[in-house]
Coordinates of C-alpha atoms in Angstrom, one line a residue:
M1 CA 1.8 6.8 0.2
S2 CA 1.8 10.3 -1.1
T3 CA 2.9 13.6 0.3
Q4 CA 2.4 15.5 -3.0
R5 CA -0.5 14.4 -5.1
L6 CA -1.9 17.8 -5.9
R7 CA -1.6 20.3 -8.7
N8 CA -0.5 23.7 -7.7
E9 CA -3.5 25.3 -9.2
D10 CA -7.3 25.2 -8.8
Y11 CA -10.0 23.5 -6.8
H12 CA -10.8 19.9 -7.9
D13 CA -7.6 19.7 -9.8
Y14 CA -5.8 17.0 -7.8
S15 CA -6.2 14.2 -10.2
S16 CA -6.2 15.4 -13.8
T17 CA -4.2 15.2 -17.0
D18 CA -4.1 17.9 -19.5
V19 CA -3.5 15.7 -22.5
S20 CA -5.3 14.6 -25.6
P21 CA -3.2 11.9 -27.1
E22 CA -3.4 10.1 -30.4
E23 CA -2.8 6.5 -29.4
S24 CA -4.2 3.1 -29.9
P25 CA -6.2 1.9 -26.9
S26 CA -5.0 -1.6 -27.3
E27 CA -1.3 -0.7 -27.0
G28 CA 0.3 -1.5 -23.7
L29 CA 2.0 0.6 -21.1
N30 CA 4.8 1.5 -23.3
N31 CA 2.4 3.5 -25.5
F32 CA 0.2 5.2 -23.0
S33 CA 1.7 8.6 -23.7
S34 CA 0.9 10.2 -27.0
Q35 CA 3.1 10.7 -30.0
G36 CA 0.6 13.3 -31.3
S37 CA -0.5 16.7 -30.1
Y38 CA -1.2 17.7 -26.5
Q39 CA -3.6 20.3 -25.4
R40 CA -2.3 22.2 -22.4
F41 CA -3.1 25.1 -20.1
G42 CA -0.5 27.1 -18.3
E43 CA 2.4 25.8 -20.4
S44 CA 4.8 28.2 -18.7
N45 CA 4.2 26.3 -15.4
S46 CA 5.1 22.9 -16.9
T47 CA 7.7 20.8 -15.2
T48 CA 10.8 19.2 -16.6
W49 CA 11.4 15.5 -16.6
F50 CA 13.7 15.8 -13.6
Q51 CA 11.2 17.9 -11.6
T52 CA 8.5 15.3 -12.3
L53 CA 10.8 12.5 -11.1
I54 CA 11.5 14.4 -7.9
H55 CA 7.8 14.9 -7.3
L56 CA 7.1 11.3 -7.9
L57 CA 9.8 10.2 -5.5
K58 CA 8.9 12.6 -2.7
G59 CA 5.2 11.9 -3.2
N60 CA 5.8 8.2 -2.2
I61 CA 7.9 8.8 0.9
G62 CA 6.0 9.1 4.1
T63 CA 4.9 7.1 7.1
G64 CA 4.3 4.1 5.0
L65 CA 8.0 3.8 4.2
L66 CA 8.9 3.7 7.9
G67 CA 6.3 0.9 8.6
L68 CA 7.8 -1.4 6.0
P69 CA 10.3 -3.2 8.4
L70 CA 7.4 -4.4 10.5
A71 CA 5.6 -5.4 7.3
V72 CA 8.6 -7.5 6.3
K73 CA 8.4 -9.1 9.7
N74 CA 4.8 -10.0 9.1
A75 CA 5.7 -11.7 5.8
G76 CA 9.2 -13.1 6.5
I77 CA 12.7 -12.0 5.5
L78 CA 12.4 -13.9 2.2
M79 CA 8.7 -13.6 1.5
G80 CA 8.6 -9.9 2.4
P81 CA 11.0 -8.4 -0.2
L82 CA 9.6 -10.8 -2.9
S83 CA 6.1 -9.7 -2.1
L84 CA 7.1 -6.0 -2.1
L85 CA 8.6 -6.5 -5.6
V86 CA 5.5 -8.1 -6.9
I87 CA 3.2 -5.4 -5.4
G88 CA 5.4 -2.7 -6.9
L89 CA 5.2 -4.2 -10.4
V90 CA 1.4 -4.6 -10.1
A91 CA 1.1 -1.1 -8.8
V92 CA 3.0 0.5 -11.6
H93 CA 1.1 -1.6 -14.1
C94 CA -2.2 -0.3 -12.7
M95 CA -0.9 3.3 -12.8
G96 CA -0.2 2.7 -16.5
I97 CA -3.8 1.4 -17.0
L98 CA -5.2 4.5 -15.5
V99 CA -3.2 6.9 -17.6
K100 CA -4.0 4.8 -20.8
C101 CA -7.7 5.0 -20.1
A102 CA -7.6 8.7 -19.3
H103 CA -5.8 9.3 -22.6
H104 CA -8.4 7.2 -24.4
F105 CA -11.3 9.4 -23.1
C106 CA -9.4 12.6 -23.7
R107 CA -9.0 11.6 -27.3
R108 CA -12.6 10.3 -27.8
L109 CA -14.4 13.1 -26.0
N110 CA -12.0 15.8 -27.2
K111 CA -11.3 16.9 -23.6
P112 CA -8.1 18.6 -22.4
F113 CA -8.0 16.4 -19.3
V114 CA -10.0 14.0 -17.2
D115 CA -9.4 13.1 -13.6
Y116 CA -9.5 9.7 -11.9
G117 CA -13.2 10.0 -11.1
D118 CA -14.2 11.2 -14.6
T119 CA -12.1 8.3 -16.1
V120 CA -14.0 5.7 -14.1
M121 CA -17.4 7.4 -14.9
Y122 CA -16.6 7.4 -18.6
G123 CA -15.4 3.9 -18.4
L124 CA -18.7 2.8 -17.0
E125 CA -20.5 4.7 -19.7
S126 CA -18.6 2.6 -22.3
S127 CA -19.6 -0.6 -20.6
P128 CA -21.7 -3.1 -22.6
S129 CA -24.0 -3.4 -19.5
S130 CA -26.9 -1.0 -19.7
W131 CA -27.2 -1.0 -15.9
L132 CA -23.6 0.2 -15.5
R133 CA -24.2 2.8 -18.1
N134 CA -27.3 4.1 -16.3
H135 CA -25.4 4.3 -13.0
A136 CA -22.1 5.6 -14.4
H137 CA -22.2 8.7 -12.2
W138 CA -21.6 6.4 -9.2
G139 CA -18.1 5.7 -10.6
R140 CA -17.1 9.3 -9.7
H141 CA -18.7 9.0 -6.3
I142 CA -16.9 5.8 -5.5
V143 CA -13.5 7.2 -6.4
D144 CA -14.2 10.4 -4.4
F145 CA -15.3 8.2 -1.4
F146 CA -12.1 6.2 -1.5
L147 CA -10.0 9.3 -2.0
I148 CA -11.6 10.8 1.0
V149 CA -11.1 7.7 3.1
T150 CA -7.5 7.3 1.9
Q151 CA -6.4 10.9 2.6
L152 CA -8.2 11.2 5.9
G153 CA -6.7 7.8 6.8
F154 CA -3.2 9.2 6.1
C155 CA -4.1 12.1 8.4
C156 CA -5.1 9.6 11.1
V157 CA -1.7 7.9 10.7
Y158 CA 0.0 11.2 11.1
F159 CA -1.7 11.8 14.4
V160 CA -0.5 8.5 15.8
F161 CA 3.0 8.9 14.3
L162 CA 3.4 12.3 15.8
A163 CA 2.2 11.2 19.2
D164 CA 4.3 8.1 19.4
N165 CA 7.5 9.8 18.3
F166 CA 7.2 12.9 20.5
K167 CA 6.1 10.7 23.5
Q168 CA 9.2 8.6 23.1
V169 CA 11.6 11.6 22.8
I170 CA 10.1 13.4 25.8
E171 CA 10.0 10.3 28.0
A172 CA 13.6 9.4 27.2
A173 CA 14.9 12.9 27.5
N174 CA 16.5 12.4 30.9
G175 CA 18.4 9.3 29.7
T176 CA 19.4 10.7 26.3
T177 CA 23.1 11.0 25.8
N178 CA 25.6 11.9 23.1
N179 CA 26.9 8.4 22.9
C180 CA 25.1 6.5 20.1
H181 CA 27.2 3.3 20.3
N182 CA 26.6 1.8 23.7
N183 CA 24.0 -0.9 23.8
E184 CA 22.0 0.5 26.6
T185 CA 18.3 0.2 27.3
V186 CA 17.0 3.5 28.6
I187 CA 14.3 3.5 31.3
L188 CA 11.6 5.8 30.1
T189 CA 10.1 8.4 32.4
P190 CA 6.3 8.1 32.0
T191 CA 4.6 11.4 31.1
M192 CA 1.1 11.0 29.7
D193 CA -0.9 8.7 27.4
S194 CA -0.2 8.9 23.7
R195 CA -3.9 9.9 23.2
L196 CA -3.2 13.1 25.2
Y197 CA -0.3 13.8 22.9
M198 CA -2.7 13.6 19.9
L199 CA -5.1 16.0 21.6
S200 CA -2.1 18.3 22.2
F201 CA -1.4 18.4 18.4
L202 CA -5.0 19.0 17.5
P203 CA -5.2 22.8 17.8
F204 CA -1.9 23.3 15.9
L205 CA -3.1 21.1 13.0
V206 CA -6.4 22.9 12.9
L207 CA -4.6 26.2 12.5
L208 CA -2.4 24.6 9.8
V209 CA -5.3 23.5 7.7
F210 CA -6.8 27.0 7.9
V211 CA -4.2 27.7 5.2
R212 CA -6.5 27.2 2.2
N213 CA -4.2 28.2 -0.7
L214 CA -2.1 25.3 -2.0
R215 CA 0.6 27.7 -3.2
A216 CA 0.9 29.0 0.3
L217 CA 1.5 25.4 1.5
S218 CA 4.4 25.1 -0.9
L219 CA 6.8 26.5 1.7
F220 CA 5.6 24.0 4.3
S221 CA 6.1 21.3 1.6
L222 CA 9.7 22.3 1.0
L223 CA 10.4 22.3 4.7
A224 CA 8.8 18.9 5.1
N225 CA 10.9 17.5 2.1
I226 CA 14.2 18.8 3.6
T227 CA 13.6 17.4 7.1
M228 CA 12.4 14.0 5.9
L229 CA 15.4 13.7 3.5
V230 CA 17.9 14.5 6.2
S231 CA 16.1 12.0 8.5
L232 CA 16.2 9.2 5.9
V233 CA 19.9 9.7 5.3
M234 CA 20.6 9.5 9.0
L235 CA 18.3 6.5 9.4
Y236 CA 20.1 4.5 6.6
Q237 CA 23.4 5.4 8.1
F238 CA 22.4 3.7 11.3
I239 CA 20.7 0.5 10.0
V240 CA 23.5 -0.5 7.7
Q241 CA 26.0 -0.8 10.6
N242 CA 26.6 -4.0 12.6
I243 CA 23.7 -6.0 11.2
P244 CA 23.0 -9.0 13.5
D245 CA 23.0 -12.6 12.4
P246 CA 19.8 -13.0 10.3
S247 CA 19.7 -16.8 10.8
R248 CA 17.2 -16.5 13.6
L249 CA 14.7 -14.6 11.5
P250 CA 12.0 -16.7 9.7
L251 CA 12.1 -16.9 5.9
V252 CA 8.3 -17.0 5.8
A253 CA 6.1 -15.7 8.6
P254 CA 2.9 -17.4 9.7
W255 CA 0.1 -16.8 7.2
K256 CA -2.1 -15.1 9.7
T257 CA 0.1 -12.0 9.8
Y258 CA 0.5 -11.8 6.0
P259 CA -2.7 -9.7 5.5
L260 CA -1.2 -7.1 7.8
F261 CA 1.9 -7.0 5.5
F262 CA -0.4 -6.5 2.5
G263 CA -2.2 -3.6 4.1
T264 CA 1.0 -1.8 5.0
A265 CA 2.6 -2.5 1.6
I266 CA -0.3 -1.2 -0.4
F267 CA -0.5 1.8 1.9
A268 CA 3.1 2.6 1.0
F269 CA 2.5 2.0 -2.8
E270 CA -0.7 3.9 -3.0
G271 CA 0.6 6.7 -5.2
I272 CA -1.9 6.3 -8.1
G273 CA -3.7 9.5 -7.3
M274 CA -0.6 11.5 -8.1
V275 CA 0.1 10.0 -11.6
L276 CA -2.4 12.0 -13.7
P277 CA -1.5 15.4 -12.2
L278 CA 2.2 14.8 -12.6
E279 CA 1.9 13.8 -16.2
N280 CA -0.4 16.7 -16.8
K281 CA 2.2 19.2 -15.6
M282 CA 5.1 17.8 -17.7
K283 CA 6.5 19.9 -20.4
D284 CA 7.3 16.8 -22.5
P285 CA 4.6 14.2 -21.5
Q286 CA 5.9 11.7 -24.0
K287 CA 8.7 11.0 -21.5
F288 CA 6.3 10.3 -18.7
P289 CA 6.3 6.4 -19.1
I290 CA 10.1 6.4 -18.7
I291 CA 9.8 8.7 -15.6
L292 CA 7.2 6.4 -14.1
Y293 CA 9.3 3.3 -14.7
V294 CA 12.5 4.8 -13.3
G295 CA 10.8 6.6 -10.4
M296 CA 8.8 3.5 -9.3
A297 CA 12.0 1.3 -9.7
I298 CA 13.8 3.6 -7.3
I299 CA 10.9 3.7 -4.9
T300 CA 10.6 -0.1 -4.9
A301 CA 14.3 -0.5 -4.3
L302 CA 14.0 2.0 -1.4
Y303 CA 11.1 0.2 0.1
I304 CA 12.7 -3.2 -0.1
S305 CA 16.1 -2.1 1.2
L306 CA 14.6 -0.2 4.2
G307 CA 12.2 -2.9 5.0
C308 CA 14.8 -5.7 4.9
L309 CA 17.6 -3.7 6.6
G310 CA 15.3 -2.4 9.3
Y311 CA 14.0 -5.9 10.1
L312 CA 17.5 -7.4 10.0
Q313 CA 18.8 -4.7 12.4
F314 CA 16.0 -4.8 15.0
G315 CA 14.5 -8.3 14.4
A316 CA 11.4 -9.2 16.5
N317 CA 11.6 -5.9 18.3
I318 CA 10.7 -3.8 15.2
Q319 CA 7.9 -1.4 15.9
G320 CA 5.2 0.3 13.8
S321 CA 7.6 3.0 12.7
I322 CA 11.3 2.2 12.6
T323 CA 12.1 5.6 14.1
L324 CA 10.7 4.2 17.4
N325 CA 13.6 1.7 17.5
L326 CA 16.4 4.2 17.1
P327 CA 18.8 4.5 20.1
N328 CA 18.3 7.2 22.7
C329 CA 21.1 9.6 21.8
W330 CA 20.5 13.1 20.7
L331 CA 21.6 12.4 17.1
Y332 CA 18.9 9.8 16.5
Q333 CA 16.3 11.6 18.7
S334 CA 16.8 14.5 16.3
V335 CA 15.9 12.1 13.4
K336 CA 12.5 11.4 15.1
L337 CA 11.9 15.1 15.6
L338 CA 12.9 16.0 12.1
Y339 CA 10.8 13.4 10.5
S340 CA 7.9 14.4 12.8
I341 CA 8.2 18.0 11.7
G342 CA 8.0 16.9 8.1
I343 CA 5.0 14.7 8.8
F344 CA 3.3 17.6 10.6
F345 CA 3.5 19.9 7.6
T346 CA 2.6 17.1 5.2
Y347 CA -0.7 16.8 7.1
A348 CA -2.0 19.9 5.4
L349 CA -1.1 18.6 1.9
Q350 CA -2.9 15.3 2.5
F351 CA -5.9 17.1 4.0
Y352 CA -6.3 19.2 0.9
V353 CA -7.8 16.5 -1.3
P354 CA -10.8 15.6 1.0
A355 CA -11.3 19.2 1.9
E356 CA -11.7 20.2 -1.8
I357 CA -14.2 17.4 -2.2
I358 CA -16.3 17.9 1.0
I359 CA -16.2 21.6 1.7
P360 CA -17.8 22.9 -1.5
F361 CA -20.8 20.7 -0.8
F362 CA -21.5 22.7 2.4
V363 CA -20.3 26.1 1.3
S364 CA -22.6 26.1 -1.7
R365 CA -25.6 25.8 0.6
V366 CA -25.1 28.9 2.7
P367 CA -25.2 32.7 2.0
E368 CA -22.0 34.2 0.8
H369 CA -21.3 36.1 4.0
W370 CA -21.4 32.7 5.9
Q371 CA -19.2 30.8 3.5
L372 CA -15.8 31.5 5.2
V373 CA -17.2 30.6 8.6
V374 CA -18.7 27.3 7.2
D375 CA -15.4 26.6 5.4
L376 CA -13.3 26.9 8.5
F377 CA -15.9 25.0 10.6
V378 CA -15.9 22.1 8.3
R379 CA -12.1 22.0 8.2
T380 CA -12.0 22.0 12.0
M381 CA -14.5 19.2 12.2
L382 CA -12.6 17.1 9.7
V383 CA -9.4 17.5 11.6
C384 CA -11.2 16.5 14.8
V385 CA -12.6 13.4 13.1
T386 CA -9.1 12.3 12.1
C387 CA -7.9 12.9 15.7
I388 CA -10.9 11.0 17.2
L389 CA -10.3 8.0 14.9
A390 CA -6.5 8.0 15.8
I391 CA -7.4 8.1 19.5
L392 CA -9.7 5.1 18.9
I393 CA -7.0 3.2 17.1
P394 CA -3.7 4.3 18.8
R395 CA -1.5 1.6 17.3
L396 CA 0.4 2.9 14.3
D397 CA 1.0 -0.5 12.7
L398 CA -2.8 -1.3 12.7
V399 CA -3.8 2.1 11.5
I400 CA -1.5 1.9 8.5
S401 CA -2.6 -1.7 7.7
L402 CA -6.3 -0.8 8.1
V403 CA -6.1 2.3 5.8
G404 CA -4.1 0.4 3.3
S405 CA -6.5 -2.6 3.2
V406 CA -9.7 -0.6 3.2
S407 CA -9.1 2.2 0.7
S408 CA -5.6 2.1 -0.8
S409 CA -6.2 -1.4 -2.2
A410 CA -9.4 -0.2 -4.0
L411 CA -7.7 2.8 -5.6
A412 CA -4.4 1.1 -6.5
L413 CA -5.4 -2.5 -7.4
I414 CA -9.2 -3.1 -7.7
I415 CA -10.5 -0.2 -9.7
P416 CA -7.9 0.2 -12.5
P417 CA -8.1 -3.3 -14.0
L418 CA -11.9 -3.2 -13.9
L419 CA -11.7 0.2 -15.6
E420 CA -9.6 -1.2 -18.4
I421 CA -12.2 -3.9 -19.0
T422 CA -15.2 -1.5 -19.1
T423 CA -13.3 0.9 -21.3
Y424 CA -12.1 -1.5 -24.0
Y425 CA -14.4 -4.5 -23.8
S426 CA -16.7 -3.2 -26.5
E427 CA -13.7 -2.5 -28.8
G428 CA -12.3 -6.0 -28.4
M429 CA -10.0 -7.3 -25.8
S430 CA -7.9 -10.5 -25.7
P431 CA -9.1 -13.2 -23.2
L432 CA -5.6 -13.1 -21.7
T433 CA -5.9 -9.3 -20.9
I434 CA -9.4 -9.9 -19.4
A435 CA -8.0 -12.8 -17.3
K436 CA -5.1 -10.7 -16.1
D437 CA -7.3 -7.7 -15.1
A438 CA -9.7 -10.0 -13.4
L439 CA -6.9 -11.7 -11.4
I440 CA -5.5 -8.4 -10.2
S441 CA -8.9 -7.1 -9.1
I442 CA -9.7 -10.4 -7.4
L443 CA -6.4 -10.5 -5.5
G444 CA -6.9 -6.8 -4.6
F445 CA -10.4 -7.6 -3.3
V446 CA -9.1 -10.6 -1.3
G447 CA -6.5 -8.4 0.3
F448 CA -9.1 -5.8 1.0
V449 CA -11.4 -8.2 2.8
V450 CA -8.8 -10.3 4.6
G451 CA -6.5 -7.4 5.5
T452 CA -9.4 -5.4 6.9
Y453 CA -10.6 -8.4 8.9
E454 CA -7.1 -9.2 10.4
A455 CA -6.4 -5.5 11.3
L456 CA -9.8 -5.2 13.0
Y457 CA -9.4 -8.6 14.7
E458 CA -5.9 -7.6 16.0
L459 CA -7.3 -4.3 17.2
I460 CA -10.1 -6.0 19.2
Q461 CA -8.1 -9.1 20.4
P462 CA -4.4 -8.2 20.1
S463 CA -2.2 -11.3 19.9
S464 CA 0.6 -9.5 21.8
A465 CA 1.1 -6.1 23.4
P466 CA 2.9 -3.5 21.4
I467 CA 6.7 -3.5 21.9
F468 CA 8.2 -0.5 23.5
I469 CA 11.8 -1.5 23.7
N470 CA 14.2 1.1 22.5
S471 CA 17.7 -0.4 21.8
P472 CA 20.1 0.0 19.0
S473 CA 20.1 -3.7 18.1
A474 CA 17.8 -6.6 17.8
F475 CA 19.9 -9.0 19.8
V476 CA 21.4 -6.9 22.7

């Protein structure tokens, strides 16, 4: 899941690559960056390999990371980490496919860059099917649709996350102590429903998204990164201590909960939208494949370690966000508040993508003196929509799984392999490559259907009530 998937420049520039490589389309992921010349704009603003790695890392750290311990519970203590590893490998492979296809069309069409939507559109134009060629423009519309659904879905998750964490901190305030080591269950003082907390955040988030300049948001982004980093360090410091006996935990969970694992996992790994802009901004884009491999290896290790350690520490009591399981002492209550502050400011960054797709459609249809009013009105309505959807689905684990299954699976798993087939089929592809791409897309589609069904079914007919125990260990 991404907190930074945007370029720090113009409108509609959130998924582009300023490269024009000289590479063979049939070469694999190792060769998807060019050894030839690159066309660039704004070279002085280019990033170093280390800055690109940092952007890649922080772009994949968000609420999805905190939901992985529950995801491991839904898969099993053995099946969970193995599945996360496989999904991570497939996700980075699909990222490589997207960059390779984007480079192919930059070279063939002599363009400085193409974004995700353009790449899919040009891929359909290259298809041997005349029907796909005649409807190629729908490729861009489909990508834009899933980008909007994904990003607004992230915003819905943020509403639920903020409400749950602030509600728990406030309700436990009277019982919060400075002692973080006693195994005490604090009796919470009821305040108000979590939905009312969401409504309380609504006006503040509306004001936040009125900041329309991405450069102005960079300060908020820096603040979010610092608070979330400090929170993660403190979180790891807690979960590695006094891990209970894991023998009671199932190696493989019931198959019925596995689709919920898939939705949460793909929600966390859906960083494909940030790949092209990151490579575009690199000073030395030939190094991007190495950065991608190293960065995604670190991210996968982080996901697996937090997912496993969190589940081992809290067992069956694990909640939709691991922060909700932390003990009620001021040190770990501050972790919830710090991470919530980071998520609050990240809302504006995630909101930027759908805003830049939707708002120009309305602004272009009104007189110039009404454009600012319409812009702010549409922003307000979009934030209200995310708040309403969060109120309708107030369970954090189900929101994450639903967003991951519906939209993240399409962008990260289904579309890239099909794009490779439509792009290179006319130029000749091995049957093995076609079979591999078809298998990834089919598995992604199965996860999309089954994961969506299970999340909706659990929402309508929950198998068990959400757990609201707040204790420092799984087996107190």
